[in-house]
XYZ file of C-alpha atoms in Angstrom:
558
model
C -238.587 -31.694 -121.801
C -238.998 -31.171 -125.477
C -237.813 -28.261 -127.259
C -241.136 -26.678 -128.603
C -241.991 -26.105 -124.565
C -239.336 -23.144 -124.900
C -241.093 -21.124 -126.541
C -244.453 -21.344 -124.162
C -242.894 -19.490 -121.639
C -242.447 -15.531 -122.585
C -239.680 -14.907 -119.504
C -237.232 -16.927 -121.277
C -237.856 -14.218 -124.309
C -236.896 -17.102 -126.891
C -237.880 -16.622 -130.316
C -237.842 -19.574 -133.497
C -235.677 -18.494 -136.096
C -235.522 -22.359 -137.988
C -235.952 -25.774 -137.172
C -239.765 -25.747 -136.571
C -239.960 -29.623 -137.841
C -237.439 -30.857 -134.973
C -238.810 -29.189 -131.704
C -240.276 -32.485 -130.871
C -236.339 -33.436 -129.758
C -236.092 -33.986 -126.132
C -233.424 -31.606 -124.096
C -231.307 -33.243 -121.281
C -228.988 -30.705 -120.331
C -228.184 -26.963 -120.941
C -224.414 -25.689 -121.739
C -223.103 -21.897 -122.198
C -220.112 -21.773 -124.595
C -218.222 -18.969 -127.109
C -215.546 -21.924 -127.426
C -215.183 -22.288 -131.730
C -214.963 -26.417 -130.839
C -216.626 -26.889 -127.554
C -217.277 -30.840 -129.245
C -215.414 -32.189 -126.052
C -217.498 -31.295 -123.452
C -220.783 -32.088 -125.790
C -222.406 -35.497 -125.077
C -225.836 -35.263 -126.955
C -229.431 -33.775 -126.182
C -227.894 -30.333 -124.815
C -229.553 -26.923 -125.739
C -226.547 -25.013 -126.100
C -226.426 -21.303 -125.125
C -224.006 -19.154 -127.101
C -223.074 -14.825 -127.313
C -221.388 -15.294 -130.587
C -218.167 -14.229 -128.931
C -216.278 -17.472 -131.215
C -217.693 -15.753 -134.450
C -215.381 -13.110 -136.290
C -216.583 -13.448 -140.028
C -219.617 -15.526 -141.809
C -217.342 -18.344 -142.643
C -216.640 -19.609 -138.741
C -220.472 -19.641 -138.891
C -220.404 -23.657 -140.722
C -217.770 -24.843 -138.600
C -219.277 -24.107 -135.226
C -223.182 -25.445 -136.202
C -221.800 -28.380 -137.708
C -219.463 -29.547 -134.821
C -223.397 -29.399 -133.154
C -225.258 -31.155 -135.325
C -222.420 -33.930 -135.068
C -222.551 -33.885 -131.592
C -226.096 -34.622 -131.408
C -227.371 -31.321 -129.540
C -230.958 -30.419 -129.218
C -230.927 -26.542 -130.633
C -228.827 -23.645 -130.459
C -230.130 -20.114 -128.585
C -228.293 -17.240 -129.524
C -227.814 -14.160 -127.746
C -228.444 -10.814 -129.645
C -226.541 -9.002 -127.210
C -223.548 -9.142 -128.971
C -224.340 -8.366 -132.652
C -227.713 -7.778 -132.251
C -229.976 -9.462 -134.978
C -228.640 -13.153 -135.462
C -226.119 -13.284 -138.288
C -227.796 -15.002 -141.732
C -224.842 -17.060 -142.088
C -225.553 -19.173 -138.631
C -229.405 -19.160 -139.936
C -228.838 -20.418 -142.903
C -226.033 -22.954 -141.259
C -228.618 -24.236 -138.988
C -231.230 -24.651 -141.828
C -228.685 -26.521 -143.801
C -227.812 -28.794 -140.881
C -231.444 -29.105 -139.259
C -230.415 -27.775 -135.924
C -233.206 -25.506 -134.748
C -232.147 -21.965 -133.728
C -233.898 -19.572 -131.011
C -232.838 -16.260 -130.362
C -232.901 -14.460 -127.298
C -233.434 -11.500 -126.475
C -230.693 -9.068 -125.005
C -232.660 -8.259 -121.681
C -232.650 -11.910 -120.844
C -229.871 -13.418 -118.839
C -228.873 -17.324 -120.107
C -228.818 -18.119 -116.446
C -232.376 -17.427 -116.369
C -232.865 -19.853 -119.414
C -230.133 -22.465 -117.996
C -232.074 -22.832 -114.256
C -235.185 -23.375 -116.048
C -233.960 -25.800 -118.341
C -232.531 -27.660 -115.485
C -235.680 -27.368 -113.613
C -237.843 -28.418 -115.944
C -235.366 -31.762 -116.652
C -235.352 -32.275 -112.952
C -238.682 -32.279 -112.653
C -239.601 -34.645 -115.395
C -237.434 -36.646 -113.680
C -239.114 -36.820 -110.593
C -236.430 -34.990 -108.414
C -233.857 -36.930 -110.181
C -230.444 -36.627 -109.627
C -229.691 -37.001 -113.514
C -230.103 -33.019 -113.861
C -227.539 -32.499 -111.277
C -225.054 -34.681 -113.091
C -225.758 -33.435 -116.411
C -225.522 -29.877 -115.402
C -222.400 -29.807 -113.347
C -220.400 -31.833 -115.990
C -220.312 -29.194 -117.890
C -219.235 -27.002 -115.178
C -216.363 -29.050 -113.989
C -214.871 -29.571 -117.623
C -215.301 -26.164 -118.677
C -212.213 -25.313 -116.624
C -211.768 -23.275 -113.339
C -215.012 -21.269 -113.548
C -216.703 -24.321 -113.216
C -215.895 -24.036 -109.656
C -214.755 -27.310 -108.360
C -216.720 -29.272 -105.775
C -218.894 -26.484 -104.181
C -221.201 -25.989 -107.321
C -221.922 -29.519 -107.688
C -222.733 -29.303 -103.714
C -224.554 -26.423 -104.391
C -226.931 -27.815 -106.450
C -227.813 -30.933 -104.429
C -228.678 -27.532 -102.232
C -231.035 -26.084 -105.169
C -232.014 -29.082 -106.646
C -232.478 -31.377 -104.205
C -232.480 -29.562 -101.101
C -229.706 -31.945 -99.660
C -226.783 -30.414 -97.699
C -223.634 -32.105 -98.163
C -219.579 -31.537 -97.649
C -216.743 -32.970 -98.667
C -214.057 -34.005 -96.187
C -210.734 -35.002 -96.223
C -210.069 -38.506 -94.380
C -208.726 -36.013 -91.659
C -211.907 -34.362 -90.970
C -211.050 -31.361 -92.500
C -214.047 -29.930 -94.709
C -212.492 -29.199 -98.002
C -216.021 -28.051 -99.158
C -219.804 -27.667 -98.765
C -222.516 -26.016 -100.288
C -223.727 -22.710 -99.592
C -227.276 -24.225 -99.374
C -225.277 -26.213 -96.058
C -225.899 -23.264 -93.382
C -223.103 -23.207 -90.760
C -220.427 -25.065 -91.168
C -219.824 -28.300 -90.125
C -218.259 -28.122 -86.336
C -214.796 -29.624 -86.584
C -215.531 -32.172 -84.302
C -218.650 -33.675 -86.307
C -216.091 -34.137 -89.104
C -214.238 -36.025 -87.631
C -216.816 -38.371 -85.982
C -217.645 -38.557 -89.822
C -214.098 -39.346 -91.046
C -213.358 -41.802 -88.977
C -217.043 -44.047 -89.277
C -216.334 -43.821 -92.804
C -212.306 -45.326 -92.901
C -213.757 -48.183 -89.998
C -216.367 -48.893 -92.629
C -213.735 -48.730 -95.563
C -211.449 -51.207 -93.462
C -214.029 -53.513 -93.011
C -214.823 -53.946 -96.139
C -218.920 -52.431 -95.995
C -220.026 -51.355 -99.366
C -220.740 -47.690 -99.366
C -222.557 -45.302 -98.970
C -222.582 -45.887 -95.048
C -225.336 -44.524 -92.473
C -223.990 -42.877 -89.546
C -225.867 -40.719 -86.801
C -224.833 -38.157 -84.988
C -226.641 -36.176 -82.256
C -229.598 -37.044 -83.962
C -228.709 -36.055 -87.612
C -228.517 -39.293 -89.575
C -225.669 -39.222 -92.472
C -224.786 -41.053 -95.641
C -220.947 -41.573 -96.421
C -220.150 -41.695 -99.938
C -216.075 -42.504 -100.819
C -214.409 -40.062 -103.970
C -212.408 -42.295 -105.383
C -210.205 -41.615 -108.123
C -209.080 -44.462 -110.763
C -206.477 -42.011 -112.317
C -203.966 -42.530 -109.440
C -202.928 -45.708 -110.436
C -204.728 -49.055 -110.413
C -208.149 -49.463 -110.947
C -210.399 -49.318 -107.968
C -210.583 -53.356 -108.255
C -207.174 -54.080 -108.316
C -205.590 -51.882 -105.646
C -205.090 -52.315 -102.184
C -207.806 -50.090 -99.928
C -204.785 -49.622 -97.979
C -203.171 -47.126 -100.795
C -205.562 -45.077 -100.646
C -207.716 -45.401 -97.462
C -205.731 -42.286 -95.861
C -205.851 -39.973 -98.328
C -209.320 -40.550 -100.411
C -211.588 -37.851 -99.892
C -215.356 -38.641 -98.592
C -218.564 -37.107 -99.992
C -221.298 -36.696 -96.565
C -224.656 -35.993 -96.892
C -227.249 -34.911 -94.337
C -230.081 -37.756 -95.446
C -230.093 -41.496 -94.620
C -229.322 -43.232 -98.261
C -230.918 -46.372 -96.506
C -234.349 -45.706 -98.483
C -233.075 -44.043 -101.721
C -233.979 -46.039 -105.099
C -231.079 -47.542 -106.413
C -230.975 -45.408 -109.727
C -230.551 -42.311 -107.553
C -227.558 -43.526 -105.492
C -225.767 -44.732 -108.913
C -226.074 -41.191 -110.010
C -225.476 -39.895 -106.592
C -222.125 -41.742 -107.098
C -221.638 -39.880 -110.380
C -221.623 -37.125 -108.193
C -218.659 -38.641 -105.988
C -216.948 -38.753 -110.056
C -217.293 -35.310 -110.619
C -215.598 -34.212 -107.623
C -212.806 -36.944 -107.677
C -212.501 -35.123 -110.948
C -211.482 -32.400 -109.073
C -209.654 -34.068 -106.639
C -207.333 -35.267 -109.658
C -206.171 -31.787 -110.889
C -205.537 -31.180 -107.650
C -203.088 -33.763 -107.097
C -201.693 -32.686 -110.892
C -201.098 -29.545 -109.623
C -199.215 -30.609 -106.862
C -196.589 -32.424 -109.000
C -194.137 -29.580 -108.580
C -193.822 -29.143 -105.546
C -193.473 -32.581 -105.067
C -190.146 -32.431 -107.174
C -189.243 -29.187 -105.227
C -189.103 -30.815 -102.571
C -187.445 -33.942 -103.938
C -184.566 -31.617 -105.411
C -184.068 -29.300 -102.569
C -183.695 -32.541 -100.356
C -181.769 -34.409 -102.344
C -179.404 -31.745 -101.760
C -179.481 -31.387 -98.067
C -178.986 -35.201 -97.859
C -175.672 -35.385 -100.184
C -174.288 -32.718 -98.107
C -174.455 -30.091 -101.063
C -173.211 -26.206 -100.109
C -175.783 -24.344 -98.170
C -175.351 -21.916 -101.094
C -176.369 -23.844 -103.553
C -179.353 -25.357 -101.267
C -180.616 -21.777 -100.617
C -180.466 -20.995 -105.005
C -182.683 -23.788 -104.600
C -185.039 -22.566 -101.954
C -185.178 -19.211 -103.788
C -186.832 -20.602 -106.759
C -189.392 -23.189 -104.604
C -190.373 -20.102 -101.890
C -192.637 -18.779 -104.774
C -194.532 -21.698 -105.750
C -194.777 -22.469 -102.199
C -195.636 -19.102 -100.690
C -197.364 -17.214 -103.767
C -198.054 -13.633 -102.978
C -195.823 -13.900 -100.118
C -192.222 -14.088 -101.074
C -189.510 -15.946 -99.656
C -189.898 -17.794 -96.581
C -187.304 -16.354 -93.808
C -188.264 -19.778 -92.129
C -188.719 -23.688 -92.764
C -189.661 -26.629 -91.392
C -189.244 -30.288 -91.737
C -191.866 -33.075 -90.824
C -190.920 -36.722 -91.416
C -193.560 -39.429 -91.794
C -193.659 -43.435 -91.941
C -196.656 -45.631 -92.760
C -196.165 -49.391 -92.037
C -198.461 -52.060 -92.824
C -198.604 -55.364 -91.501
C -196.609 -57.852 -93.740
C -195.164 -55.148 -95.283
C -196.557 -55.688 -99.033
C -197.562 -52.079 -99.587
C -195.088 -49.502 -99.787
C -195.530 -47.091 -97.285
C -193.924 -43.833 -98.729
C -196.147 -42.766 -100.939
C -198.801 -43.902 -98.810
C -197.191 -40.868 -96.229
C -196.387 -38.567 -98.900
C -200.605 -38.603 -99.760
C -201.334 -38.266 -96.236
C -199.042 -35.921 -95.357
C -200.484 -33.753 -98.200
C -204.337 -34.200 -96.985
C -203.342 -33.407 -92.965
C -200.318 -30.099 -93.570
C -203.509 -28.090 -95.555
C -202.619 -24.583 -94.264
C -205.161 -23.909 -91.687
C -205.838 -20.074 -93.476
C -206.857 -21.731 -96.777
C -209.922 -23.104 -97.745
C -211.218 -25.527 -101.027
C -209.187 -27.786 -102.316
C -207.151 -25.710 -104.795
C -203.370 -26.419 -104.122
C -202.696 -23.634 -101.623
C -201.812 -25.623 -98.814
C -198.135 -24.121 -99.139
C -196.063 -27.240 -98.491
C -194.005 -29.720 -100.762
C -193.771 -33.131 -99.874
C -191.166 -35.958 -101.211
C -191.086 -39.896 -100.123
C -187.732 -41.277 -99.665
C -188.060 -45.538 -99.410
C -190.939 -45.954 -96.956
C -191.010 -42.664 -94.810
C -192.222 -38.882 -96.546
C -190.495 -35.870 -96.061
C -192.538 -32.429 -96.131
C -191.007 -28.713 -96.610
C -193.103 -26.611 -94.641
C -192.236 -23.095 -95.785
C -193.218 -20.455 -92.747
C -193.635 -16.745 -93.189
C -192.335 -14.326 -90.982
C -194.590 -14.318 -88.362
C -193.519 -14.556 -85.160
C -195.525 -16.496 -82.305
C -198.057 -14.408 -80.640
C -197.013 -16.098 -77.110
C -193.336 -15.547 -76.693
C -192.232 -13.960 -79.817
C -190.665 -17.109 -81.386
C -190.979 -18.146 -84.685
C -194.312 -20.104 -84.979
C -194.940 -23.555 -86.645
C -195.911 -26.646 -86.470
C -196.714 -28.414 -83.339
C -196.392 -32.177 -82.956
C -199.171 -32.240 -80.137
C -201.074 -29.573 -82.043
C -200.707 -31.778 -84.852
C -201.133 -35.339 -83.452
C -204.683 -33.840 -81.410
C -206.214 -33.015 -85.388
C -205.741 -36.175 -86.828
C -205.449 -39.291 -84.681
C -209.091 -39.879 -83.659
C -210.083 -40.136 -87.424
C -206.367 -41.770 -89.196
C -206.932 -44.340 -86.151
C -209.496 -45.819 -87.706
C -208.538 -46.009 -90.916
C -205.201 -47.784 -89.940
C -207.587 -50.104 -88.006
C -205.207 -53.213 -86.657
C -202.316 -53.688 -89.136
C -201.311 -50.278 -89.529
C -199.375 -47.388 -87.875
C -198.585 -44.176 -88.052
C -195.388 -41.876 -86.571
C -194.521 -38.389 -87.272
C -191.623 -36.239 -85.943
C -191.701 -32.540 -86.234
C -188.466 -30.552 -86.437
C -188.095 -26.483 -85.384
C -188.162 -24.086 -87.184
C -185.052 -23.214 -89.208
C -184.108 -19.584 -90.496
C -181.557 -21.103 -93.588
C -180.547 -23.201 -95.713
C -177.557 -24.122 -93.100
C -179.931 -25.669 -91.338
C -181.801 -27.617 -93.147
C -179.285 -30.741 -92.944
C -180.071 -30.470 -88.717
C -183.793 -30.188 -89.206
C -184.353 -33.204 -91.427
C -182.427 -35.426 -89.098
C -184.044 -33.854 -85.937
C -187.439 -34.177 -87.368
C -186.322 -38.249 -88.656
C -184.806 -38.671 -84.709
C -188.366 -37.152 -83.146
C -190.220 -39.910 -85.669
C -188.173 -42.372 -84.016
C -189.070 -41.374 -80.114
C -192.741 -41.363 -81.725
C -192.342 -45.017 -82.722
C -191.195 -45.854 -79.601
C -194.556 -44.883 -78.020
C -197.954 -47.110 -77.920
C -200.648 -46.673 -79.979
C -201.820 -46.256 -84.040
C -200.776 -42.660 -84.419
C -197.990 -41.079 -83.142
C -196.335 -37.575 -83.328
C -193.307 -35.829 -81.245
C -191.306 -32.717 -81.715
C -187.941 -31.210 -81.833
C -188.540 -30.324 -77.990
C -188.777 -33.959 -76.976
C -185.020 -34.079 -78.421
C -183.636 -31.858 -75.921
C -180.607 -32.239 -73.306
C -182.319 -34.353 -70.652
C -183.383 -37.105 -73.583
C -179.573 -36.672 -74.492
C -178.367 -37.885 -70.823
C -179.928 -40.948 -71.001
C -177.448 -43.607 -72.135
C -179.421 -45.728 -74.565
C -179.492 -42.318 -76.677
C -177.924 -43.461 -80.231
C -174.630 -41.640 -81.699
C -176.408 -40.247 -84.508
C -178.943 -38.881 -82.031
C -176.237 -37.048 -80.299
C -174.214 -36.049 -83.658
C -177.994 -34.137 -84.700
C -178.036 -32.671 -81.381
C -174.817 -30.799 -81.797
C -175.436 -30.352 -85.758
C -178.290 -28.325 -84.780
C -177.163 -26.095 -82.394
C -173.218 -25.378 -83.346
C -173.254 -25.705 -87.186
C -174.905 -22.183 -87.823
C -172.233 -20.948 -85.755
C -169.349 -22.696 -87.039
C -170.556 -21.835 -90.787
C -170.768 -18.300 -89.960
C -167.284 -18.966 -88.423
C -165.657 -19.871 -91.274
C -167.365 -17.194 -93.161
C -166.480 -13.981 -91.199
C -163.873 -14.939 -88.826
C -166.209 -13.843 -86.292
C -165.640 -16.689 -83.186
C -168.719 -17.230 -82.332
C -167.805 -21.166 -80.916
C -165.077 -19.645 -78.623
C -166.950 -16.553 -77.597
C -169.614 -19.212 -76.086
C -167.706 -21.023 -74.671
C -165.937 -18.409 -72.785
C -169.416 -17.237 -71.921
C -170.521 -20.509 -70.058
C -167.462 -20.697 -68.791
C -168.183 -17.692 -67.017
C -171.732 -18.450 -65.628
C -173.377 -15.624 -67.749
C -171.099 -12.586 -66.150
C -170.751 -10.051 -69.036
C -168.271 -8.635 -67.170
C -165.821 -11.333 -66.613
C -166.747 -12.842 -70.097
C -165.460 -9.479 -71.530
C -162.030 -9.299 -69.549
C -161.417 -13.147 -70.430
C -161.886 -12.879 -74.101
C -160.096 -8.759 -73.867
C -163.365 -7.691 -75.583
C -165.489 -4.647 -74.842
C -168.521 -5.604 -72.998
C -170.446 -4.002 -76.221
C -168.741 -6.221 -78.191
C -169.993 -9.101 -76.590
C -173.514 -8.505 -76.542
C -173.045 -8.138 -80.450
C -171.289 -11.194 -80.560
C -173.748 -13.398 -78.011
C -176.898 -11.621 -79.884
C -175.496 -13.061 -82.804
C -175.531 -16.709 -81.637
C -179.444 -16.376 -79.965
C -179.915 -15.158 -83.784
C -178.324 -18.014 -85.817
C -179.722 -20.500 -83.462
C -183.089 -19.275 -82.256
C -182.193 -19.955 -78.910
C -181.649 -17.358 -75.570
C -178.709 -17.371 -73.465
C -180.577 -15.936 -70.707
C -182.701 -19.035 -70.388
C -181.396 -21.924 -68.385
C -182.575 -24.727 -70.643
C -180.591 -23.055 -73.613
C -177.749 -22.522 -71.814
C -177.312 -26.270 -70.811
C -178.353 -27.140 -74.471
C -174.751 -25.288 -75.430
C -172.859 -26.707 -73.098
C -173.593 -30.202 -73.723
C -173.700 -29.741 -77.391
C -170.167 -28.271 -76.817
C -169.188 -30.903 -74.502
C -170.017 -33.409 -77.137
C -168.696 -32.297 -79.965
């Protein structure tokens, strides 16, 4: 559209105050900015929209209309809600630079003159995407109110009328447009995840046609070159698991080819996105490196739980300290073994531990993942909420866990990968972090032992009868016993308290409070305090048959 057309329409309350000679220049785009340089997020042809908030005297008047006129813009509108009557010093700034000037009037909102300068573009274009592109640029490098992926969705909504989402290479919808109606069910993404990683793996040039239930979709891969190589060089397999997916609800199939090259500017836009995300998670990546690195050395559970103090905020904000924790241990292996699989894990395990309570793609997803050689270690921080079923402390789930993301991650491993996880309990402290990163590295190893591309198992697949059989390794058994009896001899050594004898004495005894007491010369009150505090340290209940065998062959053992 070309300037002069402006003024033709009276909603847009626009009046000329210079520049008459130049209204013949064609607008592209529309950007709102009080920034005194916004020259980096200028590209040429813009109207710009301004409220004068960047002006303080008459000289930051020259500055501002020049770093325009360099950039190429179209005109400047300023808003007279601010100061009222435009300033003579950006008149006469304008005049001397040739960049025509329109005011507008107070009672006129600039989104009113931004959706029909974008309207007007799009529909000189024909419906084109270009509009989209232009607009939403702006958005996404004006900070975080541009909104991240759900305003570019949005206005493939507006725009176009196309309904699209982003997924994760999960399934999990990181975001859609509002434009989109009902969410996507959870099984749909899915479907969609894992036809687009079988396409990726075979090589098929996107964007790829899928349909479902009658609903024909186009995948489109967000792929970022500023992890690393360039998309060229690098190995799909780097990235296949953890690149995100742009699906939209129209078949691509008949789309003009300059449409799906801007649609893929589109799939840019967000992978911006996708990139501060990943930026953001950068510290609690080394969190979890540095709290690790001491649990593996064997460094003081003191010092381990300084540690924790400081990460529990950036993992948990609003929330405090986390009373409980969580290890999950993951390996990727490739056939051949020329790509390294822990960072490979540490991406996926990032994409598939989202907290299930957040939404977008904005680094609340609570968890801190390391990669240690070829397998990734994640810090799952849990907040005091106990399980709704039997008043545990709740957590992860290998089966929970494997159900969400094999269908999908199968696919994208297609024949020369695999993928194991092992889950660990839930831990109350530091103390027992050391047993929780081996039990969660021992589960990953019954996982491998399993068929099949994905595989997950838990902390309860660790338990006494797995222990009995013979081909059980030492260090198997040596984790076993870490888990259960360290807490107790810690707190031991602490307070003199004699915890390890007190259970023993206890099993000894078959459960009889009464004879327990008389062996040990105790008051019977004394030890229920003392038996309540070893169901505390451990999480476990002596009342329960299955515990009490897990003490006595973790005390047989040791």
């Amino acid at each position: 559209m070309r300037l002069r057309a402006l003024l033709d329409t009276d909603a847009l309350g626009l009046r000329l105050l210079g520049g008459e000679d130049e209204l013949d220049r064609t607008v592209r785009g529309v950007m709102t900015t009080d920034l005194r340089d916004p020259s980096r997020y200028l590209s040429g042809g813009e109207l710009v929209l301004t409220g004068l908030a960047w002006r303080r005297d008459a000289a930051d008047s020259e500055p501002f209309v020049r770093i325009l006129a360099t950039a190429g813009v179209a005109g400047l509108a300023a808003g007279e809600a601010e100061l009222g009557a435009i300033p003579d010093d950006i008149v006469e700034a304008c005049a001397r630079h040739r960049l025509p000037l329109f005011a507008v009037n107070e009672s006129v909102a600039f989104a009113t003159v931004t959706e029909h300068v974008v309207r007007q573009v799009s529909g000189e274009r024909a419906g084109d995407l270009a509009a989209v592109v232009d607009r939403h640029r702006r958005l996404m490098t004006s900070g975080p109110a541009g909104g991240g992926p759900d305003v570019v969705l949005d206005l493939l909504g507006t725009d176009l009328d196309l309904r699209a989402w982003v997924l994760s290479p999960a399934g999990r919808a990181i975001a859609g447009s509002s434009a989109a109606g009902p969410e996507l069910p959870a099984g749909v993404c899915a479907r969609l995840a894992a036809e687009h990683l079988a396409a990726t793996r075979t090589g098929r040039r996107g964007p790829h046609r899928v349909t479902l239930t009658g609903t024909t979709y186009s995948l489109f891969p967000i792929r970022s070159a500023g992890r690393g190589a360039t998309p060229a060089s690098r190995d799909v397999r780097e990235t296949v698991l953890s690149d995100w997916l742009l699906a939209v609800e129209a078949d691509a199939g008949d789309w003009p080819e300059e449409r799906l090259d801007l649609l893929q500017g589109v799939t840019q836009l967000i992978a911006v996105e996708r990139d501060r995300r990943d930026a953001a998670r950068t510290v609690r990546r080394r969190l979890a490196q540095e709290v690790l690195e001491l649990v593996q050395t064997g460094a003081a559970p003191a010092e381990i739980a300084a540690r924790l103090r400081v990460a529990a905020p950036v993992l948990l904000p609003g929330l405090g300290a986390a009373p409980h924790w969580q290890v999950i241990v993951a390996k990727v292996e490739w056939d051949g073994g020329d790509i390294e699989g822990g960072p490979v894990a540490q991406s996926l395990l990032e994409e598939i531990l989202v907290d299930p309570l957040s939404a977008g793609p904005e680094p609340s997803d609570r968890i801190a993942v390391a990669h240690n050689g070829d397998e990734a270690i994640a810090l799952v921080p849990l907040p005091a909420v106990p399980d709704e079923h039997d008043g545990t402390q709740a957590g992860l789930h290998a089966d929970a866990l494997l159900d969400s993301v094999r269908d999908p991650l199968t696919a994208g491993l297609a024949d020369d990968g695999r993928l194991t996880l092992g889950v660990s309990a839930a831990v109350h402290s530091a103390e027992g972090l050391r047993g929780a990163l081996e039990e969660a590295r021992h589960a990953r190893r019954v996982a491998a032992a399993r068929t099949g591309r994905v595989c997950a198992a838990g902390h309860q697949e660790l338990a006494s009868h797995v222990l009995l059989l013979p081909f059980v390794p030492d260090d198997v058994r040596r984790a076993f016993t870490a888990r259960l009896l360290d807490p107790l001899r810690d707190y031991d050594r602490k307070h003199r308290a004699e915890l390890i004898p007190t259970l023993e004495a206890f099993l000894d005894c078959d459960g009889s409070w009464t004879r327990c007491a008389s062996r040990l010369h105790l008051h019977v009150n004394t030890l229920r305090y003392r038996v309540g505090r070893i169901e505390q340290l451990t999480n476990r209940d002596l009342s329960r048959l299955e515990d009490k065998l897990d003490f006595f062959l973790a005390l047989r053992m040791s």
